Amino acid sequence: MRTTRKARTARTTRSSALVALAALGALTLAGCGGDGDGGAADATPGSESSATVELPRLDGQKIEVAAVWTGPEQENFTKVLDEFEKRTGATVTFVPAQDPIVNFLGTKIAGGSPPDVAMLPQVGAVKQAVDQKWAKPLGPEAKAELAKNYAKGWQDLGSVDGTPYGVYFKAANKSLIWYNNAVFENAGASVPKTWKDFLTTAETISASGVTPVSVGGADGWTLTDWFENVYLSQAGPEKYDQLARHEIKWTDPSVAQALTTLGELFGKPELIAGGANGALQTEFPKSVTQTFTGGDQPKGAMVFEGDFVTVNIAQTDAKIGTDAKVFPFPAVGDRAPVVTGGDAAVALKDTKGAQALLTFLASPDAARIWAGSGGFISPNKSLDVAAYPNDVQRDIAKALIAAGDDFRFDMSDQMPQSFGGTPGKGEWKALQDFLKNPKDVAGTQARLEADAAKAYKN
């Protein structure tokens, strides 16, 4: 499938990008001041007494919602669905889905039992759902709520050929590096601002007796995120958009440069917890928890990933803002990258219940519920940041909103899912192989291009 829709991330303007980066830069300072526990502004976040959107009565109606979320994410989303049930009288069932979700939905639809709503984690999946004529356009109430609460860039991400289909309920700032503060203090390490500084910091930590970087390489998507941040900062937004649309090939020199840069880390096994083989056996959740377990002698001192890392840190004894701190992904080129991700709610049945749920998910009422539990960032500009549980997450959210339309969406999530979002295939597999053999830049490029050409059919 060729993704013909342009990457709907607005062209970066210097002024807005600098505003966003300044807000991101404040994260380290916020982390030094404790977690600022204050919780949400309302005692019962998202409750009917604090409602900003009116919902219809749906007594007796049953709604199914499919998503790939598990564990804490599923639990927190269920709280959102519980509030919708209370306010409408509908019965909502969460349907656990498997990656790739498009394949899961295809099987459901072929069997005549599609869920009413699906949470799609890739822009390419939204496009595919529309192309397959599965997705239903947003109704007037949902569109009105979306227009009121979302920047145009987020509205466009959920649209295909100008028609809105998706509501980006959950976003992610995927340009963050979290670190064990005790390790940094013991090693005398400083927070880096550039890639060169980052490698120096890693060497300093290694010399102190702690392995500096934890990588969740068993989950290929973490490696695509590493690549995208390096590539965006080094090659720039125009090349980033072109590669996302396969308008330039993966054999382009800019890709070689980014892989070579990434190899400066991946090529030094002593800097990675467990070396390459260990990283490839480490799933994302473990890559986080092993960074914040063991006090000042963890298996890794730093872990790269988005704001959702807070969910996994919460499973340890580390306290965000004191034990666990964060800094923006270091600048490889002229400026640090700002890469985002997100999950869009899309109706697969054009029913009153499905449209009402999309309307609710587009409101700050729904976002406020999950925000209070942590591990969640909303692109909803009407959500009061007081809803977030600590200063670190508030600042991450502010940075996302400050970016307005000027951000870049996760590249692999813009691609056909067969290439950018399938375990053991395409980009995920190619970058896992690259982690094992980071000297093979040309071979990695050739495999990436061959798989991309098949997926884009060009």
Tab-separated table of C-alpha atoms in Angstrom:
chain	number	residue	atom	x	y	z
A	1	MET	CA	0.000	0.000	0.000
A	2	ARG	CA	1.398	3.357	-1.015
A	3	THR	CA	0.677	6.066	1.550
A	4	THR	CA	-0.287	8.947	-0.682
A	5	ARG	CA	-1.420	11.298	2.049
A	6	LYS	CA	1.223	13.794	3.041
A	7	ALA	CA	2.716	13.487	6.474
A	8	ARG	CA	0.299	15.788	8.222
A	9	THR	CA	2.869	17.356	10.455
A	10	ALA	CA	3.019	21.044	9.697
A	11	ARG	CA	6.252	22.497	8.394
A	12	THR	CA	8.462	23.471	11.270
A	13	THR	CA	8.836	27.201	11.826
A	14	ARG	CA	11.879	28.373	13.702
A	15	SER	CA	9.990	30.395	16.303
A	16	SER	CA	7.514	27.692	17.316
A	17	ALA	CA	10.184	25.011	17.360
A	18	LEU	CA	12.309	27.098	19.678
A	19	VAL	CA	9.333	27.633	21.983
A	20	ALA	CA	8.783	23.879	22.169
A	21	LEU	CA	12.436	23.150	22.768
A	22	ALA	CA	12.652	25.791	25.464
A	23	ALA	CA	9.745	24.131	27.225
A	24	LEU	CA	11.427	20.738	26.864
A	25	GLY	CA	14.644	22.175	28.229
A	26	ALA	CA	12.804	23.149	31.387
A	27	LEU	CA	12.222	19.459	32.140
A	28	THR	CA	15.603	18.988	33.742
A	29	LEU	CA	15.011	21.987	35.966
A	30	ALA	CA	11.553	20.770	36.883
A	31	GLY	CA	12.993	17.354	37.694
A	32	CYS	CA	15.369	18.955	40.178
A	33	GLY	CA	12.514	20.433	42.153
A	34	GLY	CA	10.723	17.253	43.176
A	35	ASP	CA	7.601	15.790	41.664
A	36	GLY	CA	5.233	18.497	42.817
A	37	ASP	CA	2.514	16.095	43.749
A	38	GLY	CA	-0.786	17.862	43.560
A	39	GLY	CA	-2.833	15.591	41.390
A	40	ALA	CA	-5.719	16.775	39.282
A	41	ALA	CA	-7.597	19.945	39.976
A	42	ASP	CA	-10.868	18.088	40.519
A	43	ALA	CA	-11.426	15.498	43.251
A	44	THR	CA	-13.179	13.295	40.708
A	45	PRO	CA	-11.493	14.076	37.386
A	46	GLY	CA	-13.747	13.878	34.344
A	47	SER	CA	-16.879	13.369	36.420
A	48	GLU	CA	-20.254	14.629	35.283
A	49	SER	CA	-20.141	17.495	37.779
A	50	SER	CA	-17.119	18.902	35.923
A	51	ALA	CA	-18.384	18.029	32.428
A	52	THR	CA	-17.483	20.242	29.492
A	53	VAL	CA	-19.318	18.207	26.856
A	54	GLU	CA	-22.904	16.991	26.718
A	55	LEU	CA	-23.421	13.338	25.833
A	56	PRO	CA	-26.614	11.533	24.769
A	57	ARG	CA	-28.338	8.855	26.803
A	58	LEU	CA	-27.449	5.444	25.391
A	59	ASP	CA	-29.280	3.145	27.798
A	60	GLY	CA	-29.171	-0.461	26.631
A	61	GLN	CA	-26.576	0.152	23.912
A	62	LYS	CA	-23.431	-1.992	23.819
A	63	ILE	CA	-20.144	-0.648	22.501
A	64	GLU	CA	-16.893	-2.530	21.869
A	65	VAL	CA	-13.537	-0.732	21.819
A	66	ALA	CA	-10.418	-2.501	20.527
A	67	ALA	CA	-6.860	-1.487	21.447
A	68	VAL	CA	-3.454	-3.103	21.859
A	69	TRP	CA	-3.056	-1.637	25.356
A	70	THR	CA	-2.315	-4.009	28.206
A	71	GLY	CA	-1.429	-3.671	31.893
A	72	PRO	CA	-1.571	-0.155	33.356
A	73	GLU	CA	-2.537	1.390	30.014
A	74	GLN	CA	-5.563	-0.875	29.684
A	75	GLU	CA	-6.508	-0.264	33.312
A	76	ASN	CA	-6.342	3.509	32.929
A	77	PHE	CA	-8.261	3.523	29.658
A	78	THR	CA	-10.912	1.374	31.301
A	79	LYS	CA	-11.403	4.170	33.853
A	80	VAL	CA	-12.168	6.502	30.954
A	81	LEU	CA	-14.685	4.034	29.532
A	82	ASP	CA	-16.262	3.612	32.976
A	83	GLU	CA	-16.969	7.344	33.136
A	84	PHE	CA	-18.523	7.228	29.659
A	85	GLU	CA	-20.774	4.389	30.809
A	86	LYS	CA	-21.843	6.350	33.869
A	87	ARG	CA	-22.716	9.437	31.851
A	88	THR	CA	-24.537	7.696	28.990
A	89	GLY	CA	-25.939	4.433	30.324
A	90	ALA	CA	-24.141	2.449	27.626
A	91	THR	CA	-22.201	-0.749	28.292
A	92	VAL	CA	-18.647	-0.565	26.956
A	93	THR	CA	-16.415	-3.617	26.535
A	94	PHE	CA	-12.653	-3.393	26.037
A	95	VAL	CA	-11.455	-5.810	23.332
A	96	PRO	CA	-7.751	-6.702	23.646
A	97	ALA	CA	-6.125	-6.556	20.218
A	98	GLN	CA	-2.806	-7.833	18.910
A	99	ASP	CA	-0.138	-6.106	16.844
A	100	PRO	CA	-0.408	-5.361	14.034
A	101	ILE	CA	-3.888	-4.122	14.889
A	102	VAL	CA	-4.878	-3.707	11.237
A	103	ASN	CA	-4.542	-7.467	10.743
A	104	PHE	CA	-6.518	-8.091	13.928
A	105	LEU	CA	-9.307	-5.790	12.747
A	106	GLY	CA	-9.292	-7.339	9.289
A	107	THR	CA	-10.001	-10.736	10.819
A	108	LYS	CA	-12.779	-9.293	12.993
A	109	ILE	CA	-14.389	-7.519	10.067
A	110	ALA	CA	-14.111	-10.565	7.796
A	111	GLY	CA	-15.858	-12.556	10.511
A	112	GLY	CA	-18.679	-10.024	10.691
A	113	SER	CA	-17.902	-8.812	14.208
A	114	PRO	CA	-15.949	-5.553	14.041
A	115	PRO	CA	-15.609	-3.496	17.228
A	116	ASP	CA	-17.477	-0.199	17.261
A	117	VAL	CA	-14.298	1.814	17.853
A	118	ALA	CA	-10.605	0.999	17.436
A	119	MET	CA	-7.603	2.801	18.877
A	120	LEU	CA	-5.095	2.933	16.013
A	121	PRO	CA	-1.463	3.632	16.965
A	122	GLN	CA	-0.228	4.479	13.463
A	123	VAL	CA	-1.138	7.181	10.965
A	124	GLY	CA	-0.661	4.527	8.301
A	125	ALA	CA	-3.226	2.334	10.064
A	126	VAL	CA	-5.799	5.143	9.957
A	127	LYS	CA	-5.171	5.558	6.231
A	128	GLN	CA	-5.428	1.820	5.664
A	129	ALA	CA	-8.697	1.620	7.617
A	130	VAL	CA	-10.121	4.343	5.372
A	131	ASP	CA	-8.808	2.747	2.180
A	132	GLN	CA	-10.411	-0.556	3.206
A	133	LYS	CA	-13.671	1.329	3.816
A	134	TRP	CA	-13.679	0.197	7.447
A	135	ALA	CA	-13.499	3.634	9.050
A	136	LYS	CA	-16.484	5.930	9.400
A	137	PRO	CA	-16.106	9.745	9.265
A	138	LEU	CA	-16.530	11.731	12.452
A	139	GLY	CA	-20.056	12.947	13.113
A	140	PRO	CA	-20.876	16.642	13.639
A	141	GLU	CA	-20.605	16.546	17.454
A	142	ALA	CA	-17.226	14.809	17.406
A	143	LYS	CA	-15.935	17.163	14.702
A	144	ALA	CA	-17.014	20.193	16.710
A	145	GLU	CA	-15.271	18.919	19.843
A	146	LEU	CA	-12.141	18.127	17.838
A	147	ALA	CA	-12.030	21.585	16.258
A	148	LYS	CA	-12.448	23.247	19.654
A	149	ASN	CA	-9.794	21.296	21.511
A	150	TYR	CA	-7.062	20.304	19.055
A	151	ALA	CA	-4.404	22.135	17.058
A	152	LYS	CA	-4.794	21.809	13.308
A	153	GLY	CA	-1.768	19.516	13.072
A	154	TRP	CA	-3.461	16.912	15.278
A	155	GLN	CA	-6.756	17.308	13.414
A	156	ASP	CA	-4.961	16.719	10.111
A	157	LEU	CA	-3.228	13.600	11.423
A	158	GLY	CA	-6.641	11.999	11.918
A	159	SER	CA	-7.923	13.090	8.506
A	160	VAL	CA	-7.675	11.452	5.111
A	161	ASP	CA	-8.164	13.568	1.989
A	162	GLY	CA	-9.630	16.347	4.133
A	163	THR	CA	-12.216	14.180	5.898
A	164	PRO	CA	-11.723	13.712	9.667
A	165	TYR	CA	-11.853	10.111	10.862
A	166	GLY	CA	-9.698	9.920	13.955
A	167	VAL	CA	-9.437	11.561	17.369
A	168	TYR	CA	-5.896	11.468	18.777
A	169	PHE	CA	-6.773	10.731	22.377
A	170	LYS	CA	-3.330	9.740	23.643
A	171	ALA	CA	-0.091	11.325	22.528
A	172	ALA	CA	3.538	10.758	23.375
A	173	ASN	CA	6.595	12.945	23.469
A	174	LYS	CA	9.149	10.474	22.130
A	175	SER	CA	12.237	12.674	22.414
A	176	LEU	CA	13.177	12.100	26.052
A	177	ILE	CA	15.974	10.340	27.918
A	178	TRP	CA	15.304	9.283	31.501
A	179	TYR	CA	18.172	8.798	33.924
A	180	ASN	CA	19.041	7.421	37.330
A	181	ASN	CA	20.005	10.533	39.275
A	182	ALA	CA	22.076	8.671	41.885
A	183	VAL	CA	24.305	7.213	39.160
A	184	PHE	CA	24.811	10.632	37.584
A	185	GLU	CA	25.728	12.169	40.934
A	186	ASN	CA	28.161	9.396	41.844
A	187	ALA	CA	29.843	9.561	38.440
A	188	GLY	CA	29.934	13.351	38.330
A	189	ALA	CA	28.127	13.134	35.004
A	190	SER	CA	26.404	16.144	33.498
A	191	VAL	CA	23.176	16.310	31.506
A	192	PRO	CA	24.134	16.404	27.817
A	193	LYS	CA	22.707	18.778	25.231
A	194	THR	CA	24.386	17.386	22.119
A	195	TRP	CA	25.000	13.868	20.800
A	196	LYS	CA	28.736	14.310	21.327
A	197	ASP	CA	28.071	15.310	24.932
A	198	PHE	CA	25.748	12.323	25.318
A	199	LEU	CA	28.495	9.901	24.290
A	200	THR	CA	30.901	11.636	26.663
A	201	THR	CA	28.382	11.320	29.495
A	202	ALA	CA	27.962	7.622	28.664
A	203	GLU	CA	31.726	7.089	28.835
A	204	THR	CA	31.890	8.936	32.161
A	205	ILE	CA	29.196	6.715	33.647
A	206	SER	CA	30.844	3.594	32.245
A	207	ALA	CA	34.106	4.578	33.896
A	208	SER	CA	32.265	4.792	37.231
A	209	GLY	CA	31.372	1.112	37.000
A	210	VAL	CA	27.755	1.339	35.754
A	211	THR	CA	26.623	0.470	32.229
A	212	PRO	CA	25.265	3.747	30.865
A	213	VAL	CA	22.419	2.881	28.461
A	214	SER	CA	19.499	0.458	28.732
A	215	VAL	CA	17.950	-0.495	25.370
A	216	GLY	CA	14.696	-2.428	24.929
A	217	GLY	CA	15.755	-3.980	21.646
A	218	ALA	CA	13.396	-6.961	21.881
A	219	ASP	CA	10.679	-4.483	20.886
A	220	GLY	CA	11.691	-3.216	17.461
A	221	TRP	CA	9.709	-0.009	17.773
A	222	THR	CA	12.146	1.323	20.369
A	223	LEU	CA	14.921	1.092	17.761
A	224	THR	CA	12.860	2.938	15.152
A	225	ASP	CA	12.436	5.706	17.733
A	226	TRP	CA	16.209	5.895	18.242
A	227	PHE	CA	16.710	6.196	14.489
A	228	GLU	CA	13.972	8.795	14.006
A	229	ASN	CA	15.300	11.160	16.656
A	230	VAL	CA	18.818	10.980	15.261
A	231	TYR	CA	17.569	11.349	11.686
A	232	LEU	CA	15.237	14.295	12.367
A	233	SER	CA	17.922	16.244	14.218
A	234	GLN	CA	20.654	15.427	11.719
A	235	ALA	CA	18.885	15.388	8.336
A	236	GLY	CA	16.177	17.928	9.164
A	237	PRO	CA	12.377	17.977	8.858
A	238	GLU	CA	12.203	18.135	5.048
A	239	LYS	CA	14.247	14.961	4.581
A	240	TYR	CA	12.311	13.366	7.461
A	241	ASP	CA	9.011	13.962	5.663
A	242	GLN	CA	10.414	12.702	2.374
A	243	LEU	CA	11.695	9.473	3.923
A	244	ALA	CA	8.404	8.950	5.760
A	245	ARG	CA	6.592	9.113	2.385
A	246	HIS	CA	9.300	7.084	0.612
A	247	GLU	CA	9.993	10.013	-1.687
A	248	ILE	CA	13.674	9.369	-1.055
A	249	LYS	CA	15.108	5.884	-0.736
A	250	TRP	CA	16.537	4.275	2.357
A	251	THR	CA	19.798	4.083	0.428
A	252	ASP	CA	19.995	7.884	0.571
A	253	PRO	CA	23.244	9.237	2.104
A	254	SER	CA	21.244	10.900	4.876
A	255	VAL	CA	20.160	7.473	6.122
A	256	ALA	CA	23.729	6.232	6.037
A	257	GLN	CA	24.795	9.238	8.089
A	258	ALA	CA	22.091	8.630	10.734
A	259	LEU	CA	22.894	4.914	10.998
A	260	THR	CA	26.595	5.715	11.301
A	261	THR	CA	25.801	8.155	14.109
A	262	LEU	CA	23.618	5.598	15.876
A	263	GLY	CA	26.431	3.105	15.466
A	264	GLU	CA	28.618	5.329	17.641
A	265	LEU	CA	26.477	4.036	20.520
A	266	PHE	CA	25.359	0.635	19.261
A	267	GLY	CA	28.900	-0.212	18.191
A	268	LYS	CA	30.188	-0.030	21.760
A	269	PRO	CA	28.654	-3.002	23.594
A	270	GLU	CA	30.210	-1.872	26.878
A	271	LEU	CA	27.887	1.151	26.786
A	272	ILE	CA	24.711	-0.945	26.460
A	273	ALA	CA	23.221	-3.050	29.265
A	274	GLY	CA	23.883	-6.678	28.355
A	275	GLY	CA	25.554	-5.662	25.110
A	276	ALA	CA	23.694	-6.061	21.829
A	277	ASN	CA	22.568	-9.610	22.610
A	278	GLY	CA	21.262	-8.583	26.019
A	279	ALA	CA	19.456	-5.583	24.570
A	280	LEU	CA	17.759	-7.761	21.950
A	281	GLN	CA	16.399	-9.943	24.748
A	282	THR	CA	15.183	-6.957	26.774
A	283	GLU	CA	11.596	-5.846	26.277
A	284	PHE	CA	10.721	-2.196	26.689
A	285	PRO	CA	9.202	-2.408	30.210
A	286	LYS	CA	12.287	-4.171	31.551
A	287	SER	CA	14.573	-1.626	29.894
A	288	VAL	CA	12.926	0.992	32.104
A	289	THR	CA	12.605	-0.906	35.366
A	290	GLN	CA	16.204	-2.121	35.260
A	291	THR	CA	17.310	1.521	35.016
A	292	PHE	CA	15.537	2.418	38.244
A	293	THR	CA	16.062	-0.782	40.240
A	294	GLY	CA	19.146	-1.449	42.336
A	295	GLY	CA	19.654	2.053	43.687
A	296	ASP	CA	22.909	3.535	42.396
A	297	GLN	CA	23.959	0.205	40.847
A	298	PRO	CA	21.282	-0.443	38.207
A	299	LYS	CA	21.844	-2.475	35.057
A	300	GLY	CA	21.635	0.745	33.048
A	301	ALA	CA	21.878	4.428	33.980
A	302	MET	CA	19.804	5.922	31.160
A	303	VAL	CA	16.860	4.767	29.084
A	304	PHE	CA	15.435	6.486	26.012
A	305	GLU	CA	11.705	6.660	25.359
A	306	GLY	CA	8.615	8.795	25.674
A	307	ASP	CA	6.649	10.247	28.553
A	308	PHE	CA	4.874	6.883	28.980
A	309	VAL	CA	8.059	5.654	30.687
A	310	THR	CA	6.531	7.048	33.895
A	311	VAL	CA	4.124	4.078	34.023
A	312	ASN	CA	7.046	1.671	34.220
A	313	ILE	CA	9.042	3.819	36.639
A	314	ALA	CA	5.995	3.686	38.926
A	315	GLN	CA	6.510	-0.076	39.158
A	316	THR	CA	9.819	0.565	40.923
A	317	ASP	CA	10.627	2.399	44.160
A	318	ALA	CA	12.119	5.344	42.255
A	319	LYS	CA	10.421	8.703	42.608
A	320	ILE	CA	10.010	10.811	39.494
A	321	GLY	CA	11.731	14.159	39.879
A	322	THR	CA	14.227	13.022	42.493
A	323	ASP	CA	15.424	9.465	41.746
A	324	ALA	CA	14.273	9.440	38.125
A	325	LYS	CA	14.918	12.546	36.053
A	326	VAL	CA	14.688	13.381	32.381
A	327	PHE	CA	16.331	15.476	29.696
A	328	PRO	CA	15.483	16.135	26.020
A	329	PHE	CA	16.993	13.888	23.359
A	330	PRO	CA	20.361	15.468	22.561
A	331	ALA	CA	20.826	17.506	19.403
A	332	VAL	CA	22.682	15.640	16.688
A	333	GLY	CA	22.433	18.510	14.232
A	334	ASP	CA	21.551	22.164	14.739
A	335	ARG	CA	18.635	21.546	17.063
A	336	ALA	CA	17.199	18.832	19.255
A	337	PRO	CA	14.401	16.693	17.757
A	338	VAL	CA	10.728	16.782	18.753
A	339	VAL	CA	9.119	13.478	17.706
A	340	THR	CA	5.614	12.581	18.790
A	341	GLY	CA	3.427	9.512	18.648
A	342	GLY	CA	-0.207	8.887	19.362
A	343	ASP	CA	-3.281	6.663	19.329
A	344	ALA	CA	-6.313	7.697	17.309
A	345	ALA	CA	-9.861	6.590	18.090
A	346	VAL	CA	-11.654	5.621	14.863
A	347	ALA	CA	-15.259	4.467	14.463
A	348	LEU	CA	-15.737	1.212	12.559
A	349	LYS	CA	-19.516	1.338	12.971
A	350	ASP	CA	-21.524	4.470	12.254
A	351	THR	CA	-23.702	4.206	15.349
A	352	LYS	CA	-24.882	6.777	17.858
A	353	GLY	CA	-22.814	5.070	20.547
A	354	ALA	CA	-19.575	5.028	18.557
A	355	GLN	CA	-19.930	8.704	17.626
A	356	ALA	CA	-20.747	9.668	21.218
A	357	LEU	CA	-17.624	7.881	22.450
A	358	LEU	CA	-15.474	9.730	19.902
A	359	THR	CA	-17.048	12.998	21.048
A	360	PHE	CA	-16.204	12.150	24.653
A	361	LEU	CA	-12.620	11.163	23.773
A	362	ALA	CA	-12.169	14.497	21.977
A	363	SER	CA	-13.136	16.381	25.146
A	364	PRO	CA	-10.910	17.363	28.084
A	365	ASP	CA	-13.309	15.392	30.313
A	366	ALA	CA	-11.933	12.068	29.065
A	367	ALA	CA	-8.298	13.170	28.955
A	368	ARG	CA	-8.469	14.474	32.542
A	369	ILE	CA	-9.235	10.992	33.883
A	370	TRP	CA	-6.154	9.258	32.504
A	371	ALA	CA	-3.905	12.305	33.006
A	372	GLY	CA	-4.368	12.024	36.748
A	373	SER	CA	-3.099	8.433	36.728
A	374	GLY	CA	0.147	9.281	34.926
A	375	GLY	CA	1.809	7.670	31.922
A	376	PHE	CA	-0.349	9.739	29.608
A	377	ILE	CA	-0.008	12.963	27.638
A	378	SER	CA	-2.945	14.506	25.814
A	379	PRO	CA	-2.732	16.674	22.674
A	380	ASN	CA	-6.012	18.256	23.863
A	381	LYS	CA	-5.136	21.933	24.342
A	382	SER	CA	-8.202	22.481	26.554
A	383	LEU	CA	-6.965	20.089	29.241
A	384	ASP	CA	-5.726	21.947	32.320
A	385	VAL	CA	-2.142	20.793	33.000
A	386	ALA	CA	-3.035	20.681	36.697
A	387	ALA	CA	-4.614	17.322	35.837
A	388	TYR	CA	-1.160	15.730	35.556
A	389	PRO	CA	0.238	14.173	38.738
A	390	ASN	CA	3.654	15.875	38.870
A	391	ASP	CA	5.675	18.782	37.547
A	392	VAL	CA	7.718	16.617	35.189
A	393	GLN	CA	4.648	15.410	33.318
A	394	ARG	CA	3.119	18.875	33.377
A	395	ASP	CA	6.191	20.278	31.644
A	396	ILE	CA	6.204	17.476	29.062
A	397	ALA	CA	2.544	18.245	28.332
A	398	LYS	CA	3.210	21.980	28.105
A	399	ALA	CA	5.994	21.345	25.604
A	400	LEU	CA	3.692	19.256	23.425
A	401	ILE	CA	0.953	21.898	23.423
A	402	ALA	CA	3.506	24.705	22.904
A	403	ALA	CA	4.656	22.973	19.721
A	404	GLY	CA	1.215	23.651	18.213
A	405	ASP	CA	1.315	22.384	14.636
A	406	ASP	CA	5.095	22.286	14.578
A	407	PHE	CA	6.129	18.739	15.417
A	408	ARG	CA	7.021	15.571	13.570
A	409	PHE	CA	4.956	12.446	14.077
A	410	ASP	CA	6.706	9.127	14.612
A	411	MET	CA	8.018	8.161	11.172
A	412	SER	CA	7.394	4.423	11.403
A	413	ASP	CA	3.800	5.114	12.433
A	414	GLN	CA	3.253	7.087	9.213
A	415	MET	CA	4.363	4.159	7.090
A	416	PRO	CA	2.458	1.102	5.873
A	417	GLN	CA	2.192	-1.126	8.920
A	418	SER	CA	3.797	-4.048	7.103
A	419	PHE	CA	7.022	-2.030	6.974
A	420	GLY	CA	6.921	0.304	9.976
A	421	GLY	CA	4.851	-1.557	12.545
A	422	THR	CA	5.143	-5.344	12.357
A	423	PRO	CA	7.240	-7.413	14.777
A	424	GLY	CA	9.951	-9.429	13.068
A	425	LYS	CA	9.567	-7.668	9.733
A	426	GLY	CA	10.464	-4.494	7.875
A	427	GLU	CA	12.078	-1.665	9.781
A	428	TRP	CA	11.736	-3.330	13.181
A	429	LYS	CA	13.715	-6.408	12.059
A	430	ALA	CA	16.270	-4.443	10.021
A	431	LEU	CA	17.167	-2.230	12.972
A	432	GLN	CA	17.347	-5.196	15.332
A	433	ASP	CA	19.838	-6.748	12.924
A	434	PHE	CA	21.682	-3.431	12.808
A	435	LEU	CA	21.944	-3.400	16.602
A	436	LYS	CA	23.727	-6.758	16.329
A	437	ASN	CA	25.994	-5.552	13.527
A	438	PRO	CA	26.175	-1.749	13.487
A	439	LYS	CA	29.100	-1.756	11.046
A	440	ASP	CA	26.806	-3.035	8.284
A	441	VAL	CA	25.371	0.344	7.328
A	442	ALA	CA	25.105	-0.344	3.593
A	443	GLY	CA	23.541	-3.777	4.097
A	444	THR	CA	21.003	-2.352	6.543
A	445	GLN	CA	20.083	0.364	4.052
A	446	ALA	CA	19.640	-2.179	1.275
A	447	ARG	CA	17.314	-4.343	3.403
A	448	LEU	CA	15.323	-1.318	4.538
A	449	GLU	CA	14.881	-0.122	0.964
A	450	ALA	CA	13.872	-3.556	-0.351
A	451	ASP	CA	11.214	-3.937	2.352
A	452	ALA	CA	10.007	-0.348	1.966
A	453	ALA	CA	9.623	-0.722	-1.811
A	454	LYS	CA	7.415	-3.776	-1.284
A	455	ALA	CA	5.294	-2.047	1.338
A	456	TYR	CA	4.843	1.183	-0.604
A	457	LYS	CA	4.553	-0.738	-3.890
A	458	ASN	CA	6.927	1.528	-5.760
